[in-house]
GROMACS .gro file of C-alpha atoms in nm:
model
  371
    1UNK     CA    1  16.043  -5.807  10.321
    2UNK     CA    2  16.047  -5.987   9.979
    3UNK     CA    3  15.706  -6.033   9.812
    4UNK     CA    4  15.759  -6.460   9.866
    5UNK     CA    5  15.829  -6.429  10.235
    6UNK     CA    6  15.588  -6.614  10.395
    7UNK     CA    7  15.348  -6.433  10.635
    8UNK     CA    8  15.234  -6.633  10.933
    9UNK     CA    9  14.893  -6.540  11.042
   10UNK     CA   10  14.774  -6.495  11.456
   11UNK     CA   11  14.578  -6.701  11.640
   12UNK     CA   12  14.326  -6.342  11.626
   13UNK     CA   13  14.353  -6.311  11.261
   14UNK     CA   14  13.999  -6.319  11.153
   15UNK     CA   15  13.914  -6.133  11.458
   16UNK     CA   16  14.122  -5.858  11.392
   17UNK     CA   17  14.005  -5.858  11.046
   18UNK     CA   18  13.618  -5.872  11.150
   19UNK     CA   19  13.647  -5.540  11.343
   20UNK     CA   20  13.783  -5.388  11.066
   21UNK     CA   21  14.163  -5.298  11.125
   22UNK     CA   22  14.437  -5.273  10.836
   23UNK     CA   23  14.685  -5.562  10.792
   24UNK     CA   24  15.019  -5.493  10.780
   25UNK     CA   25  15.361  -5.728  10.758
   26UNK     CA   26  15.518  -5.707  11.077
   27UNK     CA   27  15.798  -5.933  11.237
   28UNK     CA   28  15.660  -6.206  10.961
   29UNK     CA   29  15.342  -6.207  11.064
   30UNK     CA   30  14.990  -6.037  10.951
   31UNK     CA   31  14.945  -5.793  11.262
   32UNK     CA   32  14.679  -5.532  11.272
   33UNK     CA   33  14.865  -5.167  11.252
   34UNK     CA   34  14.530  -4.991  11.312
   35UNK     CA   35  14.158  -4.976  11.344
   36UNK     CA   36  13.970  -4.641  11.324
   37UNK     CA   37  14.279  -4.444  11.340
   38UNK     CA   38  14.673  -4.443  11.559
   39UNK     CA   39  14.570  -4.072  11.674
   40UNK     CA   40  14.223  -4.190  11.845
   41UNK     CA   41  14.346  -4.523  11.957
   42UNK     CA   42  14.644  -4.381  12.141
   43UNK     CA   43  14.454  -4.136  12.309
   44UNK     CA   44  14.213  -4.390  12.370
   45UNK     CA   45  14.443  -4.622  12.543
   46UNK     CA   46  14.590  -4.321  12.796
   47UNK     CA   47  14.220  -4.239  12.899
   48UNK     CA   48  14.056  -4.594  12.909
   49UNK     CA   49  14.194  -4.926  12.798
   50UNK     CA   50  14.387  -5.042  12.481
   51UNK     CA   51  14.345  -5.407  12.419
   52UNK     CA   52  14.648  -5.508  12.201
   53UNK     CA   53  14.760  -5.848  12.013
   54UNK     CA   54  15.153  -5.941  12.071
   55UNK     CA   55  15.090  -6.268  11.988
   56UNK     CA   56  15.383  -6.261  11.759
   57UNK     CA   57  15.621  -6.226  12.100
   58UNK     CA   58  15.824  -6.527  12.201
   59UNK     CA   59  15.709  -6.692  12.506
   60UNK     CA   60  15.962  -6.927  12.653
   61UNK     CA   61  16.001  -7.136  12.970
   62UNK     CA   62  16.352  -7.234  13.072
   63UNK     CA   63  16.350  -7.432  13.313
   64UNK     CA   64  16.663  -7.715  13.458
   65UNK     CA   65  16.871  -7.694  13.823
   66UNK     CA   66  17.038  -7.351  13.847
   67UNK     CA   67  16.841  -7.187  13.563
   68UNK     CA   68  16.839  -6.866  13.695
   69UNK     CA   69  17.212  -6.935  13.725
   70UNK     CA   70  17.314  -7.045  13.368
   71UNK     CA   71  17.060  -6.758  13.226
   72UNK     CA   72  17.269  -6.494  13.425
   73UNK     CA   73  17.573  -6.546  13.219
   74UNK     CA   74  17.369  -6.424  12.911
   75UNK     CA   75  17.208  -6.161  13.095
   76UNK     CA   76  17.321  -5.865  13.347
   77UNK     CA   77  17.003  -5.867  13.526
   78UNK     CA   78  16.985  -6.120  13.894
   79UNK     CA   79  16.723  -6.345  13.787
   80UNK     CA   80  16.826  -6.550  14.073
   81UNK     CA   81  16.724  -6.314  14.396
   82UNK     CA   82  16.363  -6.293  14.153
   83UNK     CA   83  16.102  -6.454  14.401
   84UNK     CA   84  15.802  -6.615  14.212
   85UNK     CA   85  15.622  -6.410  14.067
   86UNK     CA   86  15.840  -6.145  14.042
   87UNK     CA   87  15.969  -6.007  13.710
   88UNK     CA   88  16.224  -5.794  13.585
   89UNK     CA   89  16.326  -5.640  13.222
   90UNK     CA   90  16.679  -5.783  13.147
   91UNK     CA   91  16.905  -5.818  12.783
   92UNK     CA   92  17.017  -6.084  12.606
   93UNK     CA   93  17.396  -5.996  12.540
   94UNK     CA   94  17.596  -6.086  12.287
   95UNK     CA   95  17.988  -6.228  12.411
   96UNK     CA   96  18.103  -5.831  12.337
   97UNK     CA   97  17.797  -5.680  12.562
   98UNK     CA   98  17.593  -5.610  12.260
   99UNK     CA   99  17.260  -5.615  12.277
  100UNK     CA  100  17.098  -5.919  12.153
  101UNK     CA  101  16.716  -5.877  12.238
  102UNK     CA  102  16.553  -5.694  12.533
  103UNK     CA  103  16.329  -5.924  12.718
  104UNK     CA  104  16.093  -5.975  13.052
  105UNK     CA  105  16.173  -6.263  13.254
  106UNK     CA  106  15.957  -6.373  13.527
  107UNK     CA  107  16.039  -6.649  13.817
  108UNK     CA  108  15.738  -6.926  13.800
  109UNK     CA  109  15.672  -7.233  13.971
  110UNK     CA  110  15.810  -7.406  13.640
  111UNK     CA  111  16.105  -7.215  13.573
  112UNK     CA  112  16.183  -6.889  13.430
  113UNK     CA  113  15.924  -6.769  13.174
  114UNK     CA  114  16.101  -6.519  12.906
  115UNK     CA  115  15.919  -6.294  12.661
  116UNK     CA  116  16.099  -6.165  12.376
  117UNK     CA  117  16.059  -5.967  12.062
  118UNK     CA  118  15.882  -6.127  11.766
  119UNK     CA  119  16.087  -6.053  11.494
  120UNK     CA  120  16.469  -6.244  11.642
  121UNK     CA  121  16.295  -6.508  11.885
  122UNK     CA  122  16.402  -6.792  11.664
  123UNK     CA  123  16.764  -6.615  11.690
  124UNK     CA  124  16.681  -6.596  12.033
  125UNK     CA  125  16.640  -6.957  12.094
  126UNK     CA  126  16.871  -7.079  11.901
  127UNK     CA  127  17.155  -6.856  12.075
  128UNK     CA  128  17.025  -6.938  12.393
  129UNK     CA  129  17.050  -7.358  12.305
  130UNK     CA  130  17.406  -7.268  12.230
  131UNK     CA  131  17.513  -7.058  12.550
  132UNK     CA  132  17.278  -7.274  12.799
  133UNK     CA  133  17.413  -7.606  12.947
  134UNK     CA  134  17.237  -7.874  12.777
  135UNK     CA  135  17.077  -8.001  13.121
  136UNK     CA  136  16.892  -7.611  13.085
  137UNK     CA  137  16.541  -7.752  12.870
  138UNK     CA  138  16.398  -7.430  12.688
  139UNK     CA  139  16.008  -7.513  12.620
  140UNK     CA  140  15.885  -7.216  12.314
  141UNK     CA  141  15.540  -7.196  12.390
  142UNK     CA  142  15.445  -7.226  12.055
  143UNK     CA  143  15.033  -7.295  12.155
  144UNK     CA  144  15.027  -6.958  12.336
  145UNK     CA  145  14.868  -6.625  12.285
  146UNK     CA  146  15.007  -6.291  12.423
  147UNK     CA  147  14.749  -6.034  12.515
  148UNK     CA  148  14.811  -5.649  12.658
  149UNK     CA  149  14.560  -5.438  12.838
  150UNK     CA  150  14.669  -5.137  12.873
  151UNK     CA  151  14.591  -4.792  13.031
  152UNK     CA  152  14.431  -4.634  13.349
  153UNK     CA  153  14.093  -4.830  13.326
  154UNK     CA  154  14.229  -5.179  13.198
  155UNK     CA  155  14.278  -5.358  13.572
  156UNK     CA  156  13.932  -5.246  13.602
  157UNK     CA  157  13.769  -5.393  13.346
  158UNK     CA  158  14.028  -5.734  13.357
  159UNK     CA  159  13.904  -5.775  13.699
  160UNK     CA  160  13.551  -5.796  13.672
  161UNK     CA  161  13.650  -6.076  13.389
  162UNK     CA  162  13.878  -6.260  13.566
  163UNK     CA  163  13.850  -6.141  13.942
  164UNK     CA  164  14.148  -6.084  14.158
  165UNK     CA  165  14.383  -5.935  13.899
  166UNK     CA  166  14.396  -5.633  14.080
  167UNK     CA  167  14.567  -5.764  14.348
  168UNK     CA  168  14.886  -5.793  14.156
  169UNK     CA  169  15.146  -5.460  14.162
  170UNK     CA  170  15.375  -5.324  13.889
  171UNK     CA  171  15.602  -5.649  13.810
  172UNK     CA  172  15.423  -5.893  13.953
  173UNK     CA  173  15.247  -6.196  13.781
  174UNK     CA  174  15.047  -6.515  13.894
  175UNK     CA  175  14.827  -6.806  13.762
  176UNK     CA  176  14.427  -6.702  13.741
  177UNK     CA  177  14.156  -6.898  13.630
  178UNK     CA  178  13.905  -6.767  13.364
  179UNK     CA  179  13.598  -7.039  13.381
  180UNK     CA  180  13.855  -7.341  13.365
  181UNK     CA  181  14.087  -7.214  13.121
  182UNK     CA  182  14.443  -7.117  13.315
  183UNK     CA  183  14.623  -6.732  13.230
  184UNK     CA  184  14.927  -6.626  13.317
  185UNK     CA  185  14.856  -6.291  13.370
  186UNK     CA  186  15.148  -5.967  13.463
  187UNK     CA  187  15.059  -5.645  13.557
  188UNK     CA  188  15.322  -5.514  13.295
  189UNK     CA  189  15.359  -5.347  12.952
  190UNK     CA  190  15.535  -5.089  12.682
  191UNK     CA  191  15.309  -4.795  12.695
  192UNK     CA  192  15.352  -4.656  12.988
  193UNK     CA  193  15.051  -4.680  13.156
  194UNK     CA  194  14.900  -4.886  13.418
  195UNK     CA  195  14.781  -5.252  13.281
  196UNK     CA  196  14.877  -5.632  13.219
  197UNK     CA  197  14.953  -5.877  12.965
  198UNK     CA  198  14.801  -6.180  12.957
  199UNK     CA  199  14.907  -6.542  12.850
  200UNK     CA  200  14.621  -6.801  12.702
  201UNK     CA  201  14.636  -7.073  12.522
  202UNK     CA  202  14.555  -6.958  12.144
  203UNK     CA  203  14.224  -7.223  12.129
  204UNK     CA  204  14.105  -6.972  12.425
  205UNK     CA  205  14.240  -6.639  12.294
  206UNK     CA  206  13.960  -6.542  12.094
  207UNK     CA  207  13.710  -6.609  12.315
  208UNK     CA  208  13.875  -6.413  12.616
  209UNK     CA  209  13.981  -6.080  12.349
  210UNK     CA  210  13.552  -6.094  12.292
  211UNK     CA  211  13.522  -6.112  12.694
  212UNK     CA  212  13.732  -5.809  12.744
  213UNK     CA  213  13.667  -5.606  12.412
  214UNK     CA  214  13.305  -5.632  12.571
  215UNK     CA  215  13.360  -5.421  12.857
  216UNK     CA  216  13.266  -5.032  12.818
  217UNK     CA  217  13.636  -4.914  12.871
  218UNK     CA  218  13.854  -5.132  12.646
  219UNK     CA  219  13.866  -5.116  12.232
  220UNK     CA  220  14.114  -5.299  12.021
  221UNK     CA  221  14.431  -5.118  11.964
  222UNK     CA  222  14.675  -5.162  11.663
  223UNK     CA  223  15.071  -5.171  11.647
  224UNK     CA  224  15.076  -4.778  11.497
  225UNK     CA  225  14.950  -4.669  11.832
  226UNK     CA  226  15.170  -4.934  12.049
  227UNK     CA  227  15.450  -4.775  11.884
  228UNK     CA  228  15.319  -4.385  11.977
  229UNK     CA  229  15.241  -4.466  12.310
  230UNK     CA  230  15.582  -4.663  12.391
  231UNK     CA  231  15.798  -4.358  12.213
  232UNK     CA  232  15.604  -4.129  12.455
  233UNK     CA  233  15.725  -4.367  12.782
  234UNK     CA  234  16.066  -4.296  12.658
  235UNK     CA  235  16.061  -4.731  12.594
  236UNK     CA  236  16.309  -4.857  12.344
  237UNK     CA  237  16.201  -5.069  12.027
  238UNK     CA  238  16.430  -5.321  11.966
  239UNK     CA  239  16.621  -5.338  11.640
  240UNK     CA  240  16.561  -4.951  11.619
  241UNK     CA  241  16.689  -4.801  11.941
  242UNK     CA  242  16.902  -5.095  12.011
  243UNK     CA  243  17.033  -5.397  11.834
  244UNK     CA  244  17.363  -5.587  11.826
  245UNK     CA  245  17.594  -5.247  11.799
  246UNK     CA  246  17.482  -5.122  12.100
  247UNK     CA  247  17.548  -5.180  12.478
  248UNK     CA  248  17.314  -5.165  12.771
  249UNK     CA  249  17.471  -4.781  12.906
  250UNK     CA  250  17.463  -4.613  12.573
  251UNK     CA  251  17.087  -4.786  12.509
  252UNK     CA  252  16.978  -4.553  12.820
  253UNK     CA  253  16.927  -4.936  13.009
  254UNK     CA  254  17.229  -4.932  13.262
  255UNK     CA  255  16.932  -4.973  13.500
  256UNK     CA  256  16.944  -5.331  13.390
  257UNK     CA  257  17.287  -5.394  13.501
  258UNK     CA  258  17.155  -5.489  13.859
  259UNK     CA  259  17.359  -5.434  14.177
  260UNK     CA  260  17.505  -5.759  14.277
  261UNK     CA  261  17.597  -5.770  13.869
  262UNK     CA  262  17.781  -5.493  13.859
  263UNK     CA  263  17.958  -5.585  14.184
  264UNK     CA  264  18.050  -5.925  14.044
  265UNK     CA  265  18.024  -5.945  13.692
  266UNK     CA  266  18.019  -6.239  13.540
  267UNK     CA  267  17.806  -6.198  13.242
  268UNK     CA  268  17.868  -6.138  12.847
  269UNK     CA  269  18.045  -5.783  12.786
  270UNK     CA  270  18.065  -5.738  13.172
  271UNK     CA  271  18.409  -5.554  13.095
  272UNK     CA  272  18.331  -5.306  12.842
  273UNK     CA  273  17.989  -5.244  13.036
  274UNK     CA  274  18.130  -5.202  13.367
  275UNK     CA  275  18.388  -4.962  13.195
  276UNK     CA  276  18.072  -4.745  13.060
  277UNK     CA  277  17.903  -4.773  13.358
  278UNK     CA  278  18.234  -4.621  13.510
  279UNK     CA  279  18.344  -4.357  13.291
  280UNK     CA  280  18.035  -4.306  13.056
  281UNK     CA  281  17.918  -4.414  12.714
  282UNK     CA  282  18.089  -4.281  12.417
  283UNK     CA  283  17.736  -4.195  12.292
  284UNK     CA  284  17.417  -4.232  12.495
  285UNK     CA  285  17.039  -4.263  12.377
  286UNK     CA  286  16.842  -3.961  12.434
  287UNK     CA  287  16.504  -3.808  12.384
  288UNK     CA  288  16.395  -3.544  12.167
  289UNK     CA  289  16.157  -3.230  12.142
  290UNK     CA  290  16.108  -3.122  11.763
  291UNK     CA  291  16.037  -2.789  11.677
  292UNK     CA  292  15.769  -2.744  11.439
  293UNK     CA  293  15.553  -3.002  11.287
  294UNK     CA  294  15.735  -3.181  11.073
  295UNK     CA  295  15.784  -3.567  11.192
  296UNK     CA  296  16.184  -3.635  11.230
  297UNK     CA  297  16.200  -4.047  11.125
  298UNK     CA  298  16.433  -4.286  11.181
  299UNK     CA  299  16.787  -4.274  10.997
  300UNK     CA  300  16.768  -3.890  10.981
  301UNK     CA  301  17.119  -3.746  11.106
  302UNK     CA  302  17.162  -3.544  11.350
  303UNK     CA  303  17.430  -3.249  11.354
  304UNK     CA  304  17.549  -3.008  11.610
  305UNK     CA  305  17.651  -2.708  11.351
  306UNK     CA  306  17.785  -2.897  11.048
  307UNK     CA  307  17.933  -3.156  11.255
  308UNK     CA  308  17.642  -3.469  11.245
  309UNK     CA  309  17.700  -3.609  11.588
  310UNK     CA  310  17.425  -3.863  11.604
  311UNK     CA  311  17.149  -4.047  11.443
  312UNK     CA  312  16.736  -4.031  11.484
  313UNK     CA  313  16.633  -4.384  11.584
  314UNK     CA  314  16.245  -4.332  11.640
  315UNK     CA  315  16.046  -4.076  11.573
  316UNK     CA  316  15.680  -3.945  11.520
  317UNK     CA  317  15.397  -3.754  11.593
  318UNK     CA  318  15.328  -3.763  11.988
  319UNK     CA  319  14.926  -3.742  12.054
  320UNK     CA  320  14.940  -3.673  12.402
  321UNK     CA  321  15.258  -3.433  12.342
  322UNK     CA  322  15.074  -3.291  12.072
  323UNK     CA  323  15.424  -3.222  11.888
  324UNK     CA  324  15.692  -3.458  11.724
  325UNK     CA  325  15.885  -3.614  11.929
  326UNK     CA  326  16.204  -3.850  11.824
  327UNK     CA  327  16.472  -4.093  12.018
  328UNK     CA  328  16.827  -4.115  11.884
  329UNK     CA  329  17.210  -4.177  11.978
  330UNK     CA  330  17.379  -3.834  12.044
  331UNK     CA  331  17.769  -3.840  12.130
  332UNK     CA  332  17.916  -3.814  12.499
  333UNK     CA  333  17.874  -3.404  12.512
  334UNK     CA  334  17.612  -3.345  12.313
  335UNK     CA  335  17.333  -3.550  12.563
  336UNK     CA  336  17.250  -3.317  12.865
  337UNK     CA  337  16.906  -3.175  12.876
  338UNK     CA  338  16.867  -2.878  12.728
  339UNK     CA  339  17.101  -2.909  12.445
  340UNK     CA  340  16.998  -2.757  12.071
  341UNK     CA  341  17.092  -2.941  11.808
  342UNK     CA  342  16.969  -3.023  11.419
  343UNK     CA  343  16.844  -3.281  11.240
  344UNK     CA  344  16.823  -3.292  10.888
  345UNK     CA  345  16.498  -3.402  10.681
  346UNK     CA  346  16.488  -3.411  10.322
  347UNK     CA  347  16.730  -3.120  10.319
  348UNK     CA  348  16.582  -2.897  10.562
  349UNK     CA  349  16.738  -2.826  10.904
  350UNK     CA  350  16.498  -2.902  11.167
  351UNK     CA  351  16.583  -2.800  11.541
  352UNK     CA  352  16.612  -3.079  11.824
  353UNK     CA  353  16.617  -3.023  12.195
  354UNK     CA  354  16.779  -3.281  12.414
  355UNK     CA  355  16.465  -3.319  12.649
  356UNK     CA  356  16.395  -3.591  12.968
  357UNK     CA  357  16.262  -3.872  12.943
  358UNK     CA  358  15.954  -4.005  12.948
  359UNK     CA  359  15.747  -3.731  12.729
  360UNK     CA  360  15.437  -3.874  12.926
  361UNK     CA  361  15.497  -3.980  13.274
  362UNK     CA  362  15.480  -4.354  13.354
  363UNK     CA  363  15.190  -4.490  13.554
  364UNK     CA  364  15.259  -4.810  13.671
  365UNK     CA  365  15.112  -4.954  14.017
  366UNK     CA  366  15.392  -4.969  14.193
  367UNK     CA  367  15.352  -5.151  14.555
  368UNK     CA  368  15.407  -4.860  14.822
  369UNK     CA  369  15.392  -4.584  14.586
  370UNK     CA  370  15.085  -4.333  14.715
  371UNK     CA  371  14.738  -4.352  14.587
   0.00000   0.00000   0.00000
């Protein structure tokens, strides 16, 4: 980013700044990358509760007859059988199946809300205003705050701010009152863990980050450990593990592609995805155990003897691992579990091992799964 890009600032600016956490540029805006260190705040946030700032995420409500209908062309996911309240993660696809955006869209009583990445929601919109019928209104909720709590103790201390939230399961969301100010509150997220993410208007945001940072189990949590924690879940980062080059089978997302889609297509790229989904991606995106100590980044190749057959996409130090860890796109024959391979770092070799995915198991409260 050029030194006379303009930085936007969040709604939780100052209050970041007040409890001391370091400012970086992220997806143009000012975000907070950490406060009192990524090691203790991700371990933090898998014992207790991480309270994190996504403000900079795109919050959109489509809404118009057959929304669910015109959004499915764009999208392989079937928003229409979602019930309100319900919620799925879906892709924005280009006309050639490439991957756009990765997004959550929710059913509401108002249309379809959509949340999508920061750094390509104007891209977002504006592709969507060109592919959606013009009777399809898309409302950017431009006034709005984004809010994740996040880990095993977070529904516990949300609920004894705004009670009731612990009602919801894995993928649900509803309307909740705190006092007289309305959230739209999910029990979703990208680490892996158990939690929600909360929608407020940004007048009220402050206010309610001071009501939750006050309970015992929850401390603010920057981006560095957001990005720790997600790599651990095995969770893509869009524009790193995916972007406009790469389709929903090789991105390790064919679970997207939902059942009635893949029976009747009908969406951008359904050919080419349907033909992956048949035969298998050329090159799929895989996780990685690193031998030694030494951090394998993004960009680093990756090579099966001196043949480089893929590409690191994420990588870093895992805290709850306690070793490296790294995603990246392997070819088709080179991806089953198990398989050793290289990746080379400043000219050294450094062994890989094709491992499954999630590092950290996931533990969402799912509705039916046992206690």
């Amino acid at each position: 980013m050029s030194d006379d890009t303009e930085i936007l600032t969040l709604p939780l600016d100052g209050w970041h700044r007040a409890k001391g956490a370091r400012m970086v540029p992220f997806a143009g805006y000012a975000m907070p990358i950490q406060y009192e260190g990524i090691m203790a705040e991700h371990l933090w946030t898998r014992e207790h509760a991480g309270l994190f700032d996504v403000s900079h995420m795109g919050q959109l409500i489509l809404s118009g007859d057959d929304v669910a209908g015109a959004l499915e062309r764009l999208v392989p996911g079937d928003v229409s059988a979602l019930k309100e309240g319900r919620m799925r993660y879906s892709l924005l696809l280009a006309e050639d199946g490439g991957v756009l955006d990765d997004l959550m869209v929710t059913a509401t009583p108002t249309g379809i809300y959509v949340v999508v990445n920061g750094a390509v929601k104007h891209q977002d919109i504006a592709y969507l205003r060109a592919n959606l019928p013009d009777s399809i209104a898309i409302n950017h909720l431009e006034d709005r705050a984004l809010l994740a709590l996040q880990g095993p103790k977070a529904v516990a201390a949300i609920s004894r701010v705004v009670p009731g939230v612990d009602q919801l399961y894995f993928m649900e969301a509803d309307l909740f009152l705190w006092g007289e100010v309305p959230l739209w509150i999910s029990r979703s997220g990208y680490t892996g863990e158990d939690g929600v993410e909360i929608s407020v208007a940004a007048e009220h945001v402050e206010a309610l980050a001071d009501a939750l940072s006050a309970q015992l189990e929850v401390k603010p949590i920057g981006l560095g450990a957001r990005d720790s924690l997600r790599m651990e879940a095995g969770l893509p980062l869009y524009g790193h593990d995916m972007d406009p080059t790469t389709d929903p089978v090789e991105g390790n997302a064919s679970f997207a592609v939902s059942k009635r889609r893949r029976q009747e297509g009908g969406f951008n790229g359904a050919e080419p995805i349907l033909k992956a989904l048949s035969e298998g991606p050329k090159r799929k995106l895989v996780g990685f155990s690193v031998e030694g100590k030494m951090p394998v980044r993004e960009g680093a190749p990756i090579f099966a003897g001196d043949t480089q057959v893929g590409v690191v996409t994420s990588g870093g130090f895992a805290p709850s691992v306690g070793a490296p860890i790294a995603m990246g796109y392997v070819a088709a024959g080179h991806n089953s579990i198990g398989t050793a391979l290289e990746a080379e770092v400043r000219g050294k070799r450094v062994p890989l091992t094709v491992a499954q995915m999630p590092f950290i198991p996931h533990r969402y409260h799912r509705k039916g799964a046992p206690k």
